[in-house]
Amino acid sequence: MVTIKIKCRTIARGVAEGEVLLSTDALSFLGNVDPKTGVVVDPSHAIYGQCIKDKILVFPHGKGSTVGSYVIYQLKKNNVAPAGMINIDSEPIVAVGAIISDIPLVDRLEEDPYEVLSDGDHVKVDSSNGYIEIPEK
Amino acid sequence: MHLTKEEERTLNGEDGETLQKAMEILVALGDIYGADTLIPVKSAQIAGVSYKTIGDAGLEWISDLNGKVKVPSILNPAGMDMQRWKDMGIEPDFAEKQVEVIKAYESLGIRSMCTCTPYYLEGFSATYGDHLAWSESSAVSYANSVIGARTNREGGPSALSAALVGKTANYGYHLDENRVPTVSVTVECELSGSDYGALGYLAGKYVGNRVPIFYMASTPTSDNLKALGAAMAASGAVALYHVEDITPEAQKVSFANPEDRIIIERSQIDEVYEEVIGGTDDLECDIAAVGCPHCSADELENIARLLEGKGIDKELWVCTSREVAEKNAELVKQIEQSGAKVLCDTCMVVSPATEGHNCMMVNSGKALAYVPGMCKVAAKIGSLEECIKKVGGDN
């Protein structure tokens, strides 16, 4: 399969692969996500009811309480964390959460992730080397 | 961000996993906010201490770290008085977890003093221009504004990273250009005591995350400034403010009057006093709590004087740091003779012990902002005298 590489900025190092789950809404890990199941529990959220476990979670940026960093860590310990994360622009809560939880996180892709990615695409996030790899459509 | 060879080595894991992770956090924040380098910090103050706020996940993360902090480091308030938790009605399960959190921090070389006023303690004094990595929002505000030191609003993990590395990323309030006021607040009426907390509660909502300069009719003490900054950091995200002719930076730098201007009138401050936040007007306060941020020696003295020869019939909490309490043992004794409790290491906001009360009277704008949401207890602000009166201390 032919793949294309898109450059991005490294926030939390590591390599992950998985299926894309796209959220058009920002995400507050404290309150929006159940740390035990990884299911988005806020009824007003764009990906309400979906499980983020093992996904490549794409969302614009984080929001809400700084305790959110520890919620990400809890998701990881409960084996329901996303495999990797892609942001438009990362902010400290998600960045720190991803780093302490060993979840590769990138932002500032050279192309708009909402243009080039769709739900269910198989994507590789190589944050250590600063790119993501997606199948050519 | 430019890293030295030594910092690069740490980032690549050559100094172990804990320091690698700490460095990754600092570099990520530096990259997000456009820092050029890392800069040394004089001390660190670490949030994420109360088991009520960090839970098992936070405890686990801290417990997994190995190493020793490189600069004097101290903690934010815990969920209970580490010695008198039983008096507070804390459950043994909670106490056990809270002790584990503190022990995990101690094993990293962090001083297990839990306070939001590190600047009162020996070894933590900061002076004008010092770079720090402090977490507690009111301590950040005090350090930046009242002392003229420099710190960002560090989150728990980033302050801990700065403590382990001995450095922080050079962005935000470490830089001159971000310390210039962008909004002015003119207060035409005379203020005293808890008025400063009420003003901060009000002003923080307008100011948001900007840097205000205050023009005041009255002359605030450092305790007044502490209350003002704490409230603005709670109702807004204010990390630095200036007061014309009063705060050190405003004395040294001639700031232009910002175009964006706010005027606060007495009637607006009076309105803050009238409201019961998170409850209804007829709700009777069944507890009063003062010491948010933790009391200074001067404040303990004032409280002791007001309680002299009086007994109270409801709960009155006076929160302070253990070091200040121990240095002022006689004042603590006088306060407790009234039936009030002087609690150390904790406060009314981060402790689960307030649950079950109906309404708390506080003399702090910060507590007024946090108690209803974090403790599910309604809150009302009053002067120190009113707080004491409310718990029966008028006999």
XYZ file of C-alpha atoms in Angstrom:
532
model
C 0.000 0.000 0.000
C 1.288 3.455 -0.870
C 1.534 5.769 2.074
C 2.212 9.444 2.423
C 4.194 11.117 5.160
C 3.087 14.379 6.716
C 5.493 16.346 8.867
C 4.404 17.540 12.300
C 5.716 18.808 15.619
C 6.735 16.397 18.369
C 5.016 16.961 21.698
C 5.231 13.514 23.370
C 7.685 11.087 21.809
C 6.929 7.559 20.656
C 5.426 5.581 17.799
C 1.820 4.364 17.582
C -0.504 2.924 14.980
C -4.253 2.626 14.951
C -7.591 3.676 13.585
C -8.446 7.339 13.435
C -11.206 8.730 15.652
C -11.893 12.345 14.691
C -13.381 14.821 17.123
C -14.257 18.286 15.889
C -14.699 19.433 19.511
C -11.937 20.232 21.973
C -11.664 17.671 24.750
C -11.509 18.061 28.519
C -10.250 14.747 29.831
C -11.627 15.717 33.229
C -15.358 15.364 32.811
C -15.680 14.477 29.105
C -14.174 10.981 29.308
C -14.799 8.088 31.703
C -11.312 7.118 32.957
C -12.397 3.512 33.578
C -13.855 2.752 30.133
C -12.390 5.378 27.791
C -15.889 6.240 26.597
C -16.760 9.892 25.953
C -19.572 10.572 28.413
C -20.450 14.215 27.764
C -23.730 14.125 25.761
C -22.973 17.459 24.105
C -19.595 16.286 22.775
C -18.960 15.551 19.070
C -17.771 11.994 19.787
C -20.250 11.246 22.599
C -20.619 7.524 23.261
C -17.464 6.524 21.360
C -14.542 4.730 22.985
C -11.076 6.252 22.565
C -9.223 3.064 23.534
C -6.376 2.212 21.110
C -7.507 4.879 18.636
C -5.448 7.601 17.053
C -7.485 10.353 18.618
C -7.647 13.536 16.566
C -8.985 16.667 18.285
C -8.238 20.374 17.965
C -6.836 20.888 21.478
C -7.520 20.189 25.124
C -9.491 22.304 27.537
C -10.466 22.402 31.201
C -8.819 21.552 34.503
C -5.131 20.746 34.874
C -6.203 17.562 36.657
C -6.926 16.360 33.085
C -3.244 15.366 32.806
C -3.766 12.834 35.581
C -6.977 11.561 33.953
C -4.981 10.716 30.816
C -2.569 8.792 33.037
C -5.512 6.959 34.597
C -6.813 5.982 31.121
C -3.375 4.528 30.342
C -3.235 2.548 33.588
C -6.732 1.214 32.921
C -5.710 0.127 29.387
C -8.313 2.333 27.741
C -6.063 5.172 26.549
C -5.742 6.194 22.914
C -2.703 4.691 21.137
C -1.687 8.112 19.860
C -3.055 11.642 19.601
C -3.024 14.350 16.943
C -3.929 17.976 17.754
C -4.234 21.124 15.712
C -2.435 22.924 18.538
C -1.550 21.138 21.744
C -1.899 22.863 25.089
C -0.155 22.028 28.379
C -2.785 19.792 29.978
C -2.927 17.271 27.164
C 0.801 17.642 26.409
C 1.795 16.856 29.985
C -0.775 14.052 30.230
C 0.562 12.434 27.064
C 4.169 12.688 28.237
C 3.592 11.162 31.660
C 1.482 8.401 30.072
C 3.802 7.544 27.145
C 1.183 8.328 24.514
C 2.730 9.746 21.310
C 1.285 13.202 20.664
C 1.915 15.520 17.719
C 0.478 18.812 16.534
C 0.886 21.433 13.778
C 0.694 18.983 10.873
C 1.851 20.357 7.538
C -1.643 19.622 6.263
C -4.990 20.100 7.984
C -5.702 16.761 9.698
C -9.444 17.285 9.155
C -8.823 17.421 5.377
C -6.561 14.407 5.064
C -7.884 12.059 7.769
C -11.223 10.265 8.100
C -12.686 8.092 10.828
C -11.388 4.546 10.528
C -8.222 5.368 8.511
C -5.224 3.363 9.618
C -2.556 5.845 10.663
C 0.956 5.646 12.043
C 2.106 8.443 14.356
C 5.896 8.607 14.606
C 6.304 11.434 17.037
C 9.950 10.642 17.760
C 10.792 11.449 14.145
C 8.158 14.135 13.633
C 5.792 12.711 11.042
C 2.550 10.782 10.586
C 1.999 8.200 7.856
C -1.371 7.710 6.156
C -2.527 5.508 3.273
C -2.860 7.350 -0.046
C -6.475 7.661 -1.115
C 14.133 25.532 21.691
C 17.904 25.547 22.116
C 19.226 22.920 24.519
C 22.752 22.573 25.888
C 24.576 19.301 25.229
C 23.901 18.275 28.799
C 20.164 18.990 28.480
C 20.082 17.097 25.164
C 21.647 14.109 26.923
C 18.993 14.178 29.608
C 16.264 14.386 26.955
C 17.706 11.325 25.224
C 17.410 9.338 28.418
C 21.058 9.118 29.392
C 20.347 10.351 32.916
C 17.515 7.894 33.487
C 13.843 7.668 32.734
C 12.570 10.099 35.380
C 14.810 12.948 34.254
C 14.054 12.151 30.611
C 10.346 12.504 31.272
C 10.884 15.688 33.277
C 12.969 17.146 30.454
C 10.351 16.112 27.876
C 7.682 17.997 29.827
C 9.820 21.143 30.051
C 10.774 20.996 26.365
C 7.171 20.372 25.254
C 5.953 23.393 27.218
C 8.880 25.456 25.934
C 8.008 24.493 22.347
C 4.293 25.190 22.801
C 4.973 28.659 24.189
C 8.018 29.541 22.097
C 10.742 29.518 24.779
C 14.331 29.984 23.561
C 16.145 28.119 26.356
C 15.782 26.603 29.797
C 16.662 28.863 32.726
C 17.669 27.921 36.296
C 15.051 28.352 39.019
C 15.717 29.191 42.668
C 12.938 27.034 44.125
C 9.891 24.981 43.199
C 6.464 24.616 44.764
C 4.506 21.608 43.635
C 0.720 21.303 43.269
C -1.119 17.995 43.029
C -0.843 17.035 46.695
C -4.373 16.560 48.012
C -5.487 12.995 47.370
C -8.922 14.522 46.800
C -7.690 16.215 43.605
C -5.089 13.818 42.134
C -6.563 10.414 43.083
C -4.830 7.099 42.524
C -3.552 8.092 39.080
C -1.576 11.022 40.453
C -0.295 8.965 43.366
C 0.858 6.241 41.000
C 2.668 8.639 38.716
C 4.568 10.299 41.559
C 5.393 6.916 43.132
C 6.966 5.673 39.893
C 9.507 8.510 39.759
C 13.106 8.079 40.879
C 15.623 10.756 41.716
C 16.181 13.869 43.767
C 15.124 17.443 43.234
C 17.921 19.893 42.400
C 16.450 23.007 44.034
C 14.603 23.614 47.332
C 11.109 22.248 46.746
C 7.939 22.338 48.756
C 4.321 21.176 48.434
C 0.891 22.735 48.059
C -1.743 22.057 50.760
C -2.822 18.456 51.334
C -6.321 17.149 51.970
C -5.896 17.085 55.739
C -3.839 18.233 58.708
C -1.129 15.545 58.653
C -1.187 15.299 62.466
C -4.784 16.078 63.467
C -6.723 14.494 60.635
C -8.888 12.521 63.032
C -10.056 15.785 64.639
C -11.147 16.871 61.183
C -13.292 13.780 60.687
C -11.122 12.451 57.843
C -11.682 8.792 56.935
C -8.697 6.474 57.634
C -8.674 5.250 53.996
C -8.244 8.816 52.752
C -5.575 9.512 55.386
C -3.608 6.449 54.347
C -3.579 7.513 50.690
C -2.707 11.092 51.630
C 0.273 9.861 53.667
C 1.390 7.796 50.661
C 1.283 10.883 48.426
C 3.427 12.875 50.860
C 5.909 10.000 51.293
C 6.260 9.671 47.523
C 7.131 13.363 47.278
C 9.523 13.094 50.257
C 11.411 10.268 48.563
C 12.235 12.721 45.763
C 13.855 15.079 48.268
C 10.907 17.445 48.481
C 10.279 19.117 51.833
C 6.967 17.809 53.098
C 5.683 21.202 54.172
C 2.266 21.644 52.573
C 1.349 25.272 52.115
C 0.094 27.854 49.643
C 2.355 30.497 51.250
C 5.884 29.153 50.710
C 7.211 32.710 50.829
C 6.777 32.794 54.631
C 9.046 29.803 55.169
C 12.741 29.655 55.841
C 14.666 28.665 52.745
C 11.894 29.712 50.385
C 12.167 33.446 50.454
C 12.200 34.936 46.992
C 13.484 38.348 46.031
C 12.959 40.745 43.163
C 13.877 39.221 39.809
C 14.321 35.610 41.033
C 13.110 32.918 38.633
C 10.894 30.302 40.311
C 8.709 27.338 39.358
C 5.717 27.667 41.655
C 2.331 26.036 41.182
C -0.177 27.336 43.641
C -2.074 30.051 41.834
C -2.082 32.449 44.796
C 1.614 31.833 45.520
C 2.353 32.477 41.836
C 0.464 35.758 42.035
C 2.191 36.800 45.270
C 5.663 35.917 43.969
C 5.139 37.767 40.684
C 3.249 40.765 42.005
C 4.138 41.443 45.633
C 7.746 40.221 45.532
C 8.576 40.954 41.890
C 9.995 37.455 41.341
C 9.115 35.559 38.135
C 7.127 32.380 37.689
C 4.516 30.968 35.360
C 1.415 29.188 36.605
C 3.051 25.773 36.700
C 0.887 22.658 36.710
C 1.763 19.864 39.161
C 3.833 17.725 36.760
C 5.637 20.709 35.235
C 6.625 22.183 38.622
C 7.867 18.753 39.661
C 9.836 18.482 36.405
C 11.376 21.899 37.030
C 12.310 20.787 40.559
C 14.003 17.613 39.274
C 15.861 19.371 36.452
C 16.468 22.596 38.416
C 15.287 24.620 35.420
C 12.169 25.757 33.639
C 11.412 26.912 30.106
C 11.962 30.626 29.533
C 8.531 31.878 28.450
C 5.521 33.756 29.770
C 6.059 35.721 32.978
C 9.810 35.057 32.947
C 10.055 37.604 30.119
C 9.811 41.406 30.519
C 7.418 41.865 27.595
C 4.746 39.669 29.183
C 4.835 41.574 32.467
C 3.537 44.852 31.091
C -0.006 45.712 32.255
C -2.672 45.518 29.544
C -5.733 46.610 31.535
C -6.198 49.138 34.321
C -8.508 48.830 37.315
C -9.344 52.003 39.186
C -10.776 51.570 42.673
C -12.117 54.872 43.896
C -13.394 53.796 47.303
C -11.407 53.063 50.467
C -10.884 49.352 51.119
C -9.960 47.331 54.193
C -9.534 43.655 55.163
C -11.783 41.254 53.276
C -12.688 44.049 50.781
C -9.505 43.140 48.938
C -10.689 39.546 48.510
C -14.106 40.776 47.340
C -12.398 43.166 44.902
C -10.217 40.346 43.554
C -13.233 38.066 43.165
C -14.882 40.779 41.099
C -11.840 41.980 39.153
C -10.630 38.489 38.205
C -13.790 37.936 36.157
C -13.139 41.083 34.099
C -9.404 40.687 33.824
C -9.292 36.997 32.799
C -5.691 36.078 32.019
C -4.443 39.609 31.374
C -2.061 41.668 33.551
C -3.904 44.445 35.389
C -2.513 47.576 36.997
C -4.547 48.890 39.919
C -4.975 52.529 40.837
C -6.187 52.556 44.426
C -7.444 55.145 46.856
C -6.259 53.127 49.864
C -2.858 51.641 50.706
C -2.935 47.837 50.909
C -0.709 45.796 53.257
C 1.077 42.715 51.967
C -1.673 40.544 53.516
C -4.278 42.618 51.630
C -2.331 42.091 48.409
C -2.133 38.366 49.144
C -5.939 38.237 49.389
C -6.435 40.329 46.244
C -4.104 38.210 44.116
C -5.473 34.906 45.402
C -9.037 35.885 44.538
C -8.108 37.095 41.039
C -6.241 33.861 40.375
C -9.378 31.927 41.344
C -12.137 33.892 39.616
C -9.835 34.669 36.673
C -6.443 33.361 35.638
C -4.415 36.324 36.853
C -0.785 35.406 37.560
C 0.611 38.932 37.858
C -0.799 42.329 38.757
C 0.649 45.688 39.638
C -0.526 48.376 42.040
C 0.651 51.877 41.242
C 3.240 53.145 43.766
C 2.854 49.962 45.845
C 4.084 46.789 44.143
C 7.842 46.687 43.472
C 7.741 46.398 39.694
C 5.322 49.298 39.374
C 7.763 51.359 41.425
C 10.754 50.458 39.261
C 9.203 50.467 35.805
C 7.116 53.358 34.511
C 4.209 51.519 32.905
C 1.889 53.413 30.589
C -1.772 53.519 31.593
C -3.369 50.794 29.423
C -6.145 51.780 27.054
C -8.495 49.151 28.387
C -9.902 50.549 31.651
C -12.229 49.286 34.372
C -13.633 51.279 37.280
C -14.818 49.474 40.399
C -17.277 51.184 42.694
C -18.194 50.545 46.305
C -21.651 49.313 45.336
C -20.155 46.500 43.254
C -18.016 45.339 46.182
C -21.035 45.513 48.484
C -22.929 43.235 46.095
C -20.275 40.528 46.529
C -20.957 40.592 50.285
C -24.676 40.164 49.781
C -24.520 37.032 47.691
C -24.594 33.422 48.937
C -22.676 31.568 46.237
C -24.113 28.134 45.518
C -27.042 28.592 47.886
C -30.035 30.719 48.800
C -30.124 33.866 50.901
C -31.882 32.208 53.831
C -29.121 29.627 54.238
C -27.497 29.961 57.666
C -23.681 29.596 57.780
C -22.737 26.702 60.059
C -18.967 26.963 59.671
C -16.501 29.802 59.195
C -13.031 29.333 57.759
C -10.188 31.816 57.431
C -6.637 31.416 56.174
C -7.071 31.147 52.409
C -4.233 31.642 51.504
C -2.599 30.353 54.701
C -2.405 32.882 57.540
C 0.689 34.959 58.176
C 1.957 35.606 61.699
C 0.268 39.035 61.577
C -3.064 37.485 60.658
C -2.808 34.910 63.473
C -2.150 37.763 65.871
C -5.181 39.650 64.647
C -7.419 36.572 64.968
C -6.100 35.829 68.465
C -6.883 39.407 69.516
C -10.428 39.222 68.160
C -11.067 35.901 69.934
C -9.580 36.957 73.259
C -11.850 35.963 76.130
C -14.516 34.627 73.756
C -15.921 31.170 73.148
C -17.476 29.986 69.905
C -20.319 27.509 69.382
C -19.868 26.524 65.717
C -16.853 25.346 63.713
C -14.171 27.947 63.066
C -11.147 26.882 61.055
C -7.984 28.934 60.933
C -5.694 27.529 58.232
C -1.953 28.118 58.183
C 1.336 26.402 57.452
C 2.906 24.191 60.096
C 6.041 26.325 60.255
C 4.119 29.542 60.908
C 1.937 27.752 63.501
C 4.975 26.342 65.313
C 6.759 29.687 65.360
C 3.630 31.319 66.797
C 2.636 28.593 69.245
C 1.382 31.085 71.827
C -1.021 32.708 69.339
C -2.253 29.280 68.224
C -2.940 28.397 71.859
C -4.886 31.628 72.380
C -6.966 31.024 69.232
C -7.740 27.433 70.208
C -8.845 28.453 73.704
C -11.956 29.862 72.034
C -12.817 26.484 70.538
C -11.511 27.358 67.058
C -9.258 24.878 65.280
C -5.918 25.960 63.873
C -5.333 23.523 61.020
C -2.000 23.091 59.291
C -0.990 21.516 55.946
C -4.500 21.868 54.505
C -7.346 24.275 53.823
C -11.106 24.531 53.441
C -10.856 24.176 49.647
C -8.786 21.010 49.153
C -9.927 19.030 52.202
C -12.883 16.650 52.029
C -13.668 17.492 55.685
C -16.019 20.361 54.872
C -18.521 18.051 53.195
C -21.758 17.886 55.101
C -21.808 21.564 56.036
C -24.522 23.838 54.633
C -22.847 27.184 54.242
C -19.372 28.460 54.993
C -18.513 32.037 55.825
C -15.073 32.987 54.554
C -13.049 36.192 54.485
C -11.333 35.148 51.247
C -12.371 35.820 47.671
C -10.471 32.730 46.594
C -12.379 30.450 48.993
C -15.606 32.136 47.874
C -14.798 31.150 44.284
C -13.805 27.542 44.999
C -15.764 26.247 48.007
C -19.197 25.954 46.307
C -17.829 23.906 43.385
C -15.079 21.910 45.011
C -16.724 21.205 48.370
C -20.404 21.403 47.402
C -20.879 23.817 50.317
C -22.459 27.238 49.780
C -20.174 30.163 50.611
C -20.558 33.752 51.716
C -17.843 36.329 52.190
C -17.626 38.483 55.304
C -14.977 40.422 57.188
C -12.834 38.571 59.725
C -14.971 40.124 62.476
C -18.167 38.860 60.820
C -16.700 35.365 60.401
C -16.001 35.223 64.121
C -19.412 36.644 64.971
C -21.091 34.063 62.721
C -19.721 31.166 64.783
C -20.895 32.702 68.030
C -17.744 34.598 68.898
C -19.632 37.730 69.945
C -20.337 36.665 73.497
